[in-house]
Amino acid sequence: MNRARKTLLEKLFAEHGQALVRFVARIVRNTEDAEDIAQHAYLRLQKLSDEKELENPRAYLYQIANNLAVDQLRRGKLHSEYVSQQMPAEGETVTDDHADHQSPERVLAARQQLQSIYEAMDSLPLKCRQAFLLHRTRGLSYTEIAQEMDTSVSSVEKYILQALKACRRRVDND
């Protein structure tokens, strides 16, 4: 990166960094996610090949951040809809033949279900399994996983959804 470009980014960050985070936080309603999105917006701006293409770098930066925030909200909505479809509706009861959750039968059923999930995970492609485990075991956000795996956030979302579906299929079939 040439010095003029670095100076432009430093200037944008110094002058608009906190304002950009506040702008994004109003959209996603989460400061931590807003900080991630703002950082990602700066990275995208940095990737532009020619500084002269930008008449108004600040406006472009805010547009990138807005688009990233809207994308995250859209992905979150899709994820929530999927999860809610998998959960029983209000008023529905999950039939449990065992009132005692610690009964030997219940423990055995839980172990068998867990084994099914392990088998489902073993059958997944490596990247899919990796994204799922980073999310579930380390609690990383989709953005953090995308950065760690050097892939897009939408790919991470697809990987995790694929893993959830595979686990659901395996448990339902056993």
Coordinates of N, CA, C and O in Angstrom, one line a residue:
M1 N 0.8 -1.2 0.0 CA 0.0 0.0 0.0 C 0.9 1.2 0.0 O 1.8 1.3 0.8
N2 N 0.6 2.2 -0.9 CA 1.4 3.4 -0.9 C 1.1 4.3 0.2 O 0.1 4.2 0.9
R3 N 2.1 5.2 0.5 CA 2.0 6.1 1.7 C 0.8 7.0 1.6 O 0.1 7.2 2.7
A4 N 0.4 7.5 0.5 CA -0.7 8.4 0.4 C -2.0 7.7 0.8 O -2.9 8.2 1.4
R5 N -2.1 6.5 0.3 CA -3.3 5.6 0.6 C -3.4 5.3 2.1 O -4.4 5.4 2.7
K6 N -2.2 5.0 2.7 CA -2.2 4.7 4.1 C -2.6 5.9 4.9 O -3.4 5.9 5.9
T7 N -2.1 7.1 4.5 CA -2.4 8.3 5.2 C -3.9 8.6 5.0 O -4.6 9.1 6.0
L8 N -4.5 8.4 3.9 CA -6.0 8.6 3.7 C -6.8 7.7 4.7 O -7.7 8.1 5.3
L9 N -6.4 6.4 4.8 CA -7.1 5.5 5.7 C -6.9 5.9 7.1 O -7.8 5.9 7.9
E10 N -5.7 6.3 7.5 CA -5.4 6.8 8.9 C -6.3 8.0 9.2 O -6.8 8.1 10.3
K11 N -6.4 8.9 8.2 CA -7.1 10.1 8.4 C -8.6 9.8 8.6 O -9.3 10.3 9.5
L12 N -9.1 8.9 7.7 CA -10.5 8.5 7.8 C -10.8 7.9 9.1 O -11.8 8.1 9.7
F13 N -9.9 7.0 9.5 CA -10.1 6.3 10.8 C -10.1 7.3 12.0 O -10.9 7.2 12.9
A14 N -9.1 8.2 12.0 CA -9.0 9.2 13.1 C -10.2 10.1 13.1 O -10.7 10.4 14.2
E15 N -10.7 10.5 12.0 CA -11.8 11.5 11.9 C -13.2 10.8 12.1 O -14.1 11.5 12.6
H16 N -13.3 9.6 11.6 CA -14.7 9.0 11.5 C -14.8 7.7 12.2 O -15.9 7.1 12.1
G17 N -13.7 7.2 12.8 CA -13.8 5.8 13.4 C -14.9 5.6 14.3 O -15.7 4.7 14.2
Q18 N -15.0 6.4 15.4 CA -16.0 6.3 16.4 C -17.4 6.6 15.8 O -18.4 6.0 16.2
A19 N -17.5 7.6 15.0 CA -18.8 8.0 14.4 C -19.3 6.8 13.5 O -20.5 6.5 13.5
L20 N -18.4 6.2 12.8 CA -18.8 5.0 12.0 C -19.3 3.9 12.8 O -20.3 3.3 12.5
V21 N -18.6 3.6 13.9 CA -19.1 2.6 14.8 C -20.5 2.9 15.4 O -21.4 2.0 15.4
R22 N -20.7 4.1 15.8 CA -22.0 4.6 16.3 C -23.1 4.4 15.2 O -24.2 4.0 15.4
F23 N -22.7 4.8 14.0 CA -23.7 4.7 12.8 C -24.1 3.2 12.6 O -25.3 2.9 12.5
V24 N -23.1 2.4 12.6 CA -23.4 0.9 12.4 C -24.1 0.4 13.6 O -25.1 -0.4 13.4
A25 N -23.8 0.8 14.8 CA -24.5 0.3 16.0 C -25.9 0.6 16.0 O -26.8 -0.2 16.5
R26 N -26.3 1.8 15.4 CA -27.7 2.1 15.3 C -28.5 1.1 14.4 O -29.6 0.9 14.5
I27 N -27.7 0.5 13.4 CA -28.4 -0.4 12.5 C -28.4 -1.8 13.1 O -29.5 -2.4 13.1
V28 N -27.3 -2.3 13.6 CA -27.2 -3.7 14.1 C -27.6 -3.8 15.6 O -27.7 -4.9 16.1
R29 N -27.6 -2.7 16.3 CA -28.0 -2.6 17.8 C -27.0 -3.5 18.6 O -27.5 -4.1 19.6
N30 N -25.8 -3.5 18.3 CA -24.8 -4.2 19.0 C -23.4 -3.6 18.8 O -22.9 -3.6 17.7
T31 N -22.8 -3.0 19.8 CA -21.5 -2.3 19.6 C -20.4 -3.2 19.2 O -19.6 -2.8 18.3
E32 N -20.3 -4.4 19.7 CA -19.3 -5.4 19.3 C -19.4 -5.7 17.8 O -18.4 -5.7 17.1
D33 N -20.6 -6.0 17.4 CA -20.8 -6.3 15.9 C -20.5 -5.0 15.1 O -19.9 -5.1 14.0
A34 N -20.9 -3.9 15.6 CA -20.6 -2.6 14.9 C -19.1 -2.4 14.7 O -18.7 -2.0 13.7
E35 N -18.4 -2.7 15.8 CA -16.9 -2.5 15.7 C -16.3 -3.5 14.6 O -15.5 -3.1 13.8
D36 N -16.8 -4.7 14.6 CA -16.4 -5.7 13.6 C -16.7 -5.2 12.2 O -15.9 -5.3 11.3
I37 N -17.9 -4.7 12.0 CA -18.4 -4.3 10.7 C -17.6 -3.1 10.2 O -17.2 -3.0 9.1
A38 N -17.3 -2.1 11.2 CA -16.6 -0.9 10.8 C -15.1 -1.3 10.4 O -14.6 -0.8 9.4
Q39 N -14.5 -2.2 11.1 CA -13.2 -2.7 10.7 C -13.2 -3.3 9.4 O -12.3 -3.1 8.5
H40 N -14.2 -4.2 9.1 CA -14.3 -4.8 7.8 C -14.5 -3.8 6.7 O -14.0 -4.0 5.6
A41 N -15.3 -2.7 7.0 CA -15.5 -1.7 6.0 C -14.2 -1.0 5.7 O -13.9 -0.7 4.5
Y42 N -13.3 -0.7 6.7 CA -12.0 -0.1 6.4 C -11.2 -1.1 5.6 O -10.4 -0.7 4.6
L43 N -11.2 -2.4 5.9 CA -10.5 -3.4 5.1 C -10.9 -3.4 3.6 O -10.1 -3.5 2.7
R44 N -12.2 -3.3 3.4 CA -12.7 -3.3 2.0 C -12.3 -2.0 1.3 O -11.9 -2.1 0.1
L45 N -12.3 -0.9 2.0 CA -11.9 0.4 1.4 C -10.4 0.3 1.1 O -10.0 0.7 0.0
Q46 N -9.6 -0.4 1.9 CA -8.2 -0.5 1.7 C -7.9 -1.3 0.4 O -6.9 -1.1 -0.3
K47 N -8.8 -2.3 0.1 CA -8.6 -3.1 -1.0 C -8.8 -2.4 -2.4 O -8.4 -3.0 -3.4
L48 N -9.3 -1.2 -2.4 CA -9.5 -0.5 -3.6 C -8.1 -0.3 -4.2 O -7.2 0.1 -3.6
S49 N -8.1 -0.5 -5.5 CA -6.8 -0.5 -6.2 C -6.2 1.0 -6.4 O -5.1 1.2 -6.5
D50 N -7.1 1.9 -6.6 CA -6.7 3.2 -7.0 C -7.4 4.3 -6.2 O -8.6 4.4 -6.4
E51 N -6.7 5.0 -5.4 CA -7.3 6.0 -4.5 C -8.1 7.1 -5.3 O -9.0 7.6 -4.9
K52 N -7.6 7.3 -6.5 CA -8.2 8.4 -7.4 C -9.6 8.0 -7.8 O -10.4 8.9 -8.2
E53 N -10.0 6.8 -7.7 CA -11.4 6.4 -8.1 C -12.4 6.9 -7.1 O -13.6 7.0 -7.4
L54 N -12.0 7.3 -6.0 CA -12.9 7.8 -4.9 C -13.0 9.3 -4.9 O -12.1 10.0 -4.5
E55 N -14.2 9.8 -5.2 CA -14.4 11.2 -5.1 C -14.7 11.6 -3.7 O -14.3 12.6 -3.2
N56 N -15.4 10.7 -2.9 CA -15.7 11.0 -1.5 C -15.5 9.7 -0.7 O -16.4 8.9 -0.5
P57 N -14.2 9.5 -0.2 CA -13.9 8.3 0.5 C -14.8 8.0 1.7 O -15.2 6.9 2.0
R58 N -15.1 9.1 2.4 CA -16.0 9.0 3.6 C -17.3 8.4 3.2 O -17.9 7.5 3.9
A59 N -18.0 9.0 2.2 CA -19.3 8.5 1.8 C -19.2 7.0 1.4 O -20.1 6.2 1.7
Y60 N -18.1 6.7 0.7 CA -17.9 5.3 0.2 C -17.8 4.4 1.4 O -18.3 3.3 1.5
L61 N -17.0 4.8 2.4 CA -16.8 4.0 3.7 C -18.1 3.8 4.4 O -18.4 2.7 4.8
Y62 N -18.9 4.8 4.5 CA -20.2 4.7 5.2 C -21.1 3.8 4.4 O -21.9 3.0 5.0
Q63 N -21.1 3.8 3.1 CA -21.9 3.0 2.2 C -21.5 1.5 2.4 O -22.3 0.6 2.5
I64 N -20.2 1.3 2.4 CA -19.7 -0.1 2.6 C -20.2 -0.6 4.0 O -20.7 -1.7 4.1
A65 N -20.0 0.2 5.0 CA -20.5 -0.2 6.4 C -22.0 -0.5 6.4 O -22.4 -1.4 7.0
N66 N -22.7 0.4 5.8 CA -24.2 0.2 5.8 C -24.5 -1.1 5.1 O -25.4 -1.9 5.6
N67 N -23.9 -1.4 4.0 CA -24.2 -2.6 3.2 C -23.8 -3.8 4.1 O -24.5 -4.8 4.1
L68 N -22.7 -3.8 4.7 CA -22.2 -4.9 5.6 C -23.2 -5.1 6.8 O -23.5 -6.2 7.1
A69 N -23.7 -4.0 7.3 CA -24.6 -4.1 8.5 C -26.0 -4.7 8.0 O -26.5 -5.6 8.7
V70 N -26.4 -4.3 6.9 CA -27.7 -4.8 6.3 C -27.5 -6.3 6.0 O -28.4 -7.1 6.3
D71 N -26.4 -6.6 5.4 CA -26.1 -8.1 5.1 C -26.2 -8.9 6.4 O -26.7 -10.0 6.5
Q72 N -25.5 -8.4 7.5 CA -25.5 -9.1 8.7 C -26.9 -9.3 9.3 O -27.3 -10.3 9.8
L73 N -27.7 -8.2 9.2 CA -29.1 -8.3 9.7 C -29.9 -9.4 8.9 O -30.6 -10.1 9.5
R74 N -29.7 -9.3 7.6 CA -30.4 -10.3 6.8 C -30.0 -11.7 7.1 O -30.8 -12.6 7.3
R75 N -28.7 -12.0 7.3 CA -28.2 -13.3 7.7 C -28.7 -13.7 9.0 O -29.1 -14.8 9.2
G76 N -28.7 -12.8 10.0 CA -29.3 -13.1 11.3 C -30.7 -13.4 11.3 O -31.2 -14.3 11.9
K77 N -31.5 -12.7 10.4 CA -32.9 -13.0 10.3 C -33.1 -14.4 9.7 O -34.0 -15.2 10.2
L78 N -32.4 -14.7 8.7 CA -32.5 -16.1 8.1 C -32.1 -17.1 9.1 O -32.8 -18.2 9.2
H79 N -31.1 -16.9 9.8 CA -30.7 -17.9 10.8 C -31.7 -18.1 11.9 O -32.1 -19.2 12.3
S80 N -32.3 -16.9 12.4 CA -33.4 -17.0 13.4 C -34.6 -17.7 12.8 O -35.2 -18.5 13.6
E81 N -34.9 -17.5 11.6 CA -36.1 -18.2 11.0 C -35.8 -19.7 10.9 O -36.7 -20.5 11.2
Y82 N -34.7 -20.0 10.6 CA -34.3 -21.5 10.5 C -34.4 -22.1 11.9 O -35.0 -23.2 12.0
V83 N -33.8 -21.5 12.8 CA -33.8 -22.0 14.2 C -35.2 -22.1 14.7 O -35.6 -23.1 15.3
S84 N -36.1 -21.1 14.5 CA -37.4 -21.1 15.0 C -38.2 -22.2 14.3 O -39.2 -22.8 14.9
Q85 N -37.9 -22.6 13.1 CA -38.6 -23.7 12.4 C -38.3 -25.0 13.0 O -39.0 -25.9 13.0
Q86 N -37.1 -25.1 13.6 CA -36.6 -26.3 14.2 C -37.1 -26.5 15.7 O -37.1 -27.6 16.2
M87 N -37.6 -25.4 16.3 CA -38.1 -25.4 17.6 C -39.6 -25.6 17.6 O -40.3 -25.2 16.7
P88 N -40.1 -26.3 18.7 CA -41.6 -26.4 18.8 C -42.3 -25.1 18.9 O -41.7 -24.1 19.5
A89 N -43.4 -24.9 18.3 CA -44.2 -23.7 18.4 C -44.7 -23.5 19.8 O -44.8 -24.4 20.5
E90 N -45.1 -22.2 20.1 CA -45.6 -21.9 21.4 C -46.9 -22.8 21.6 O -47.8 -22.8 20.7
G91 N -47.0 -23.4 22.7 CA -48.2 -24.2 23.0 C -48.0 -25.6 22.7 O -48.6 -26.5 23.2
E92 N -47.0 -25.9 21.8 CA -46.7 -27.3 21.4 C -45.8 -27.9 22.6 O -45.0 -27.1 23.2
T93 N -45.9 -29.1 22.8 CA -45.1 -29.7 23.8 C -44.2 -30.8 23.1 O -44.6 -31.4 22.1
V94 N -43.0 -30.9 23.6 CA -42.1 -31.9 23.1 C -42.5 -33.1 23.9 O -42.4 -33.1 25.2
T95 N -42.8 -34.2 23.2 CA -43.2 -35.4 24.0 C -41.9 -36.0 24.6 O -41.0 -36.3 23.9
D96 N -42.0 -36.2 25.9 CA -40.9 -36.9 26.6 C -41.5 -38.0 27.4 O -42.2 -37.7 28.4
D97 N -41.2 -39.2 27.0 CA -41.8 -40.3 27.7 C -41.2 -40.5 29.1 O -41.7 -41.3 29.9
H98 N -40.2 -39.8 29.4 CA -39.5 -39.9 30.7 C -39.6 -38.7 31.5 O -38.9 -37.7 31.1
A99 N -40.3 -38.7 32.5 CA -40.5 -37.5 33.4 C -39.2 -37.2 34.1 O -38.8 -36.1 34.3
D100 N -38.5 -38.3 34.4 CA -37.2 -38.1 35.1 C -36.1 -37.9 34.1 O -35.7 -38.9 33.4
H101 N -35.5 -36.7 34.0 CA -34.5 -36.4 33.0 C -33.2 -37.1 33.3 O -32.3 -37.2 32.4
Q102 N -33.1 -37.7 34.5 CA -31.8 -38.4 34.8 C -32.0 -39.9 34.7 O -31.1 -40.6 35.1
S103 N -33.1 -40.4 34.2 CA -33.3 -41.8 34.1 C -32.3 -42.4 33.2 O -31.8 -41.8 32.3
P104 N -31.9 -43.7 33.4 CA -31.0 -44.4 32.6 C -31.4 -44.4 31.1 O -30.5 -44.3 30.3
E105 N -32.6 -44.5 30.9 CA -33.1 -44.5 29.5 C -32.8 -43.2 28.8 O -32.4 -43.1 27.7
R106 N -33.1 -42.1 29.6 CA -32.9 -40.8 29.0 C -31.4 -40.5 28.8 O -31.0 -39.9 27.8
V107 N -30.6 -40.9 29.7 CA -29.1 -40.8 29.6 C -28.6 -41.5 28.4 O -27.8 -41.0 27.6
L108 N -29.1 -42.8 28.2 CA -28.7 -43.6 27.0 C -29.1 -42.9 25.7 O -28.4 -42.8 24.8
A109 N -30.4 -42.4 25.7 CA -30.9 -41.7 24.5 C -30.1 -40.5 24.2 O -29.7 -40.2 23.0
A110 N -29.7 -39.8 25.2 CA -28.9 -38.6 25.0 C -27.5 -38.9 24.5 O -27.0 -38.3 23.6
R111 N -26.9 -40.0 25.0 CA -25.6 -40.5 24.5 C -25.7 -40.9 23.1 O -24.8 -40.6 22.3
Q112 N -26.8 -41.6 22.7 CA -26.9 -42.0 21.3 C -27.1 -40.8 20.4 O -26.6 -40.8 19.3
Q113 N -27.9 -39.9 20.9 CA -28.1 -38.6 20.1 C -26.7 -37.9 19.9 O -26.4 -37.4 18.8
L114 N -26.0 -37.8 21.0 CA -24.7 -37.2 20.9 C -23.7 -37.9 19.9 O -23.0 -37.3 19.1
Q115 N -23.8 -39.3 20.0 CA -23.0 -40.1 19.0 C -23.4 -39.8 17.6 O -22.6 -39.7 16.7
S116 N -24.7 -39.6 17.4 CA -25.2 -39.3 16.0 C -24.7 -38.0 15.6 O -24.3 -37.8 14.4
I117 N -24.6 -37.0 16.5 CA -24.1 -35.7 16.1 C -22.6 -35.8 15.8 O -22.2 -35.2 14.8
Y118 N -21.9 -36.6 16.6 CA -20.4 -36.7 16.3 C -20.3 -37.4 14.9 O -19.4 -36.9 14.1
E119 N -21.1 -38.3 14.6 CA -21.0 -39.0 13.2 C -21.4 -38.0 12.1 O -20.7 -38.0 11.1
A120 N -22.4 -37.2 12.4 CA -22.7 -36.2 11.4 C -21.6 -35.2 11.2 O -21.3 -34.8 10.0
M121 N -20.9 -34.8 12.3 CA -19.8 -33.9 12.2 C -18.7 -34.5 11.4 O -18.0 -33.8 10.6
D122 N -18.4 -35.8 11.7 CA -17.3 -36.5 11.0 C -17.6 -36.6 9.5 O -16.6 -36.7 8.7
S123 N -18.8 -36.6 9.1 CA -19.2 -36.7 7.6 C -19.1 -35.4 6.9 O -19.2 -35.4 5.7
L124 N -19.0 -34.3 7.6 CA -19.0 -33.0 7.0 C -17.7 -32.7 6.3 O -16.6 -33.1 6.8
P125 N -17.7 -31.8 5.3 CA -16.4 -31.3 4.7 C -15.7 -30.6 5.8 O -16.3 -30.0 6.7
L126 N -14.4 -30.5 5.6 CA -13.5 -29.9 6.6 C -13.9 -28.5 7.0 O -14.0 -28.1 8.1
K127 N -14.1 -27.6 5.9 CA -14.4 -26.2 6.2 C -15.7 -26.1 6.9 O -15.9 -25.2 7.8
C128 N -16.7 -26.9 6.6 CA -18.0 -26.8 7.2 C -17.8 -27.2 8.7 O -18.4 -26.5 9.6
R129 N -17.1 -28.3 9.0 CA -16.9 -28.7 10.3 C -16.1 -27.7 11.1 O -16.5 -27.3 12.3
Q130 N -15.1 -27.1 10.5 CA -14.3 -26.1 11.2 C -15.1 -24.9 11.6 O -15.0 -24.4 12.7
A131 N -15.9 -24.4 10.6 CA -16.8 -23.2 10.9 C -17.7 -23.5 12.0 O -17.9 -22.7 13.0
F132 N -18.4 -24.6 12.0 CA -19.3 -25.0 13.0 C -18.7 -25.1 14.4 O -19.2 -24.5 15.4
L133 N -17.5 -25.7 14.4 CA -16.9 -25.9 15.7 C -16.3 -24.6 16.3 O -16.4 -24.3 17.5
L134 N -15.8 -23.7 15.4 CA -15.4 -22.4 15.9 C -16.5 -21.6 16.5 O -16.4 -20.9 17.5
H135 N -17.7 -21.7 15.8 CA -18.9 -21.0 16.3 C -19.4 -21.6 17.7 O -19.6 -20.9 18.6
R136 N -19.5 -22.9 17.7 CA -20.1 -23.6 18.9 C -19.1 -23.8 20.0 O -19.5 -23.6 21.2
T137 N -17.9 -24.0 19.8 CA -17.0 -24.3 20.9 C -16.2 -23.1 21.4 O -16.0 -22.9 22.5
R138 N -15.9 -22.2 20.4 CA -15.1 -21.0 20.8 C -16.0 -19.8 20.9 O -15.6 -18.7 21.3
G139 N -17.2 -19.9 20.4 CA -18.2 -18.8 20.5 C -17.9 -17.6 19.6 O -18.3 -16.5 19.8
L140 N -17.1 -17.9 18.5 CA -16.8 -16.8 17.6 C -18.0 -16.4 16.7 O -18.8 -17.2 16.4
S141 N -18.0 -15.1 16.4 CA -19.0 -14.6 15.5 C -18.7 -15.0 14.1 O -17.6 -15.4 13.8
Y142 N -19.7 -14.9 13.2 CA -19.5 -15.3 11.8 C -18.4 -14.5 11.2 O -17.6 -15.0 10.4
T143 N -18.3 -13.2 11.5 CA -17.3 -12.3 11.0 C -15.9 -12.8 11.5 O -15.0 -12.8 10.7
E144 N -15.8 -13.1 12.7 CA -14.5 -13.6 13.3 C -14.1 -14.9 12.6 O -12.9 -15.1 12.3
I145 N -15.1 -15.8 12.4 CA -14.8 -17.1 11.7 C -14.4 -16.8 10.3 O -13.4 -17.5 9.8
A146 N -15.0 -15.9 9.6 CA -14.7 -15.6 8.2 C -13.2 -15.1 8.2 O -12.5 -15.5 7.3
Q147 N -12.8 -14.3 9.1 CA -11.5 -13.8 9.1 C -10.5 -14.9 9.4 O -9.4 -15.0 8.8
E148 N -10.8 -15.7 10.4 CA -9.9 -16.8 10.8 C -9.7 -17.8 9.6 O -8.7 -18.4 9.4
M149 N -10.8 -18.1 8.9 CA -10.8 -19.1 7.8 C -10.4 -18.5 6.5 O -10.4 -19.2 5.5
D150 N -10.3 -17.2 6.5 CA -10.0 -16.4 5.2 C -11.0 -16.7 4.1 O -10.7 -17.1 3.0
T151 N -12.3 -16.5 4.5 CA -13.4 -16.7 3.6 C -14.5 -15.6 3.9 O -14.3 -14.8 4.7
S152 N -15.5 -15.7 3.1 CA -16.6 -14.6 3.3 C -17.5 -15.0 4.4 O -17.7 -16.2 4.8
V153 N -18.2 -14.1 5.0 CA -19.2 -14.3 6.0 C -20.3 -15.1 5.5 O -20.8 -16.0 6.2
S154 N -20.7 -14.9 4.2 CA -21.8 -15.7 3.7 C -21.4 -17.2 3.6 O -22.2 -18.1 3.7
S155 N -20.2 -17.5 3.3 CA -19.7 -18.8 3.2 C -19.7 -19.5 4.6 O -20.2 -20.6 4.7
V156 N -19.4 -18.7 5.6 CA -19.4 -19.2 7.0 C -20.9 -19.6 7.3 O -21.2 -20.6 7.9
E157 N -21.8 -18.7 7.0 CA -23.2 -18.9 7.3 C -23.7 -20.2 6.6 O -24.4 -21.0 7.2
K158 N -23.3 -20.4 5.3 CA -23.6 -21.6 4.6 C -23.0 -22.9 5.3 O -23.7 -23.9 5.4
Y159 N -21.8 -22.8 5.7 CA -21.1 -23.9 6.3 C -21.9 -24.3 7.6 O -22.1 -25.5 7.9
I160 N -22.2 -23.3 8.4 CA -22.9 -23.6 9.7 C -24.3 -24.1 9.5 O -24.7 -25.1 10.1
L161 N -25.0 -23.6 8.5 CA -26.3 -24.1 8.2 C -26.2 -25.5 7.7 O -27.0 -26.3 8.1
Q162 N -25.2 -25.8 6.9 CA -25.1 -27.2 6.4 C -24.8 -28.1 7.6 O -25.3 -29.2 7.6
A163 N -24.0 -27.7 8.5 CA -23.7 -28.5 9.7 C -24.9 -28.8 10.5 O -25.2 -29.9 11.0
L164 N -25.7 -27.7 10.7 CA -26.9 -27.8 11.5 C -27.9 -28.8 10.9 O -28.5 -29.7 11.5
K165 N -28.0 -28.7 9.5 CA -28.9 -29.6 8.8 C -28.5 -31.0 8.9 O -29.3 -31.9 9.0
A166 N -27.2 -31.2 8.7 CA -26.6 -32.6 8.8 C -26.9 -33.2 10.2 O -27.2 -34.4 10.3
C167 N -26.6 -32.4 11.2 CA -26.9 -32.9 12.6 C -28.4 -33.3 12.8 O -28.7 -34.3 13.3
R168 N -29.2 -32.4 12.3 CA -30.7 -32.6 12.4 C -31.1 -33.9 11.7 O -31.8 -34.7 12.2
R169 N -30.6 -34.0 10.5 CA -30.9 -35.2 9.7 C -30.5 -36.5 10.4 O -31.2 -37.5 10.5
R170 N -29.3 -36.5 10.9 CA -28.7 -37.7 11.5 C -29.5 -38.0 12.8 O -29.8 -39.2 13.0
V171 N -29.8 -37.0 13.6 CA -30.6 -37.3 14.8 C -32.0 -37.8 14.5 O -32.5 -38.7 15.1
D172 N -32.6 -37.2 13.5 CA -34.0 -37.6 13.1 C -34.0 -39.0 12.5 O -35.0 -39.7 12.7
N173 N -32.9 -39.4 11.9 CA -32.9 -40.7 11.3 C -32.6 -41.8 12.2 O -32.7 -43.0 11.9
D174 N -32.0 -41.5 13.3 CA -31.6 -42.5 14.3 C -32.6 -42.8 15.3 O -33.6 -42.3 15.5

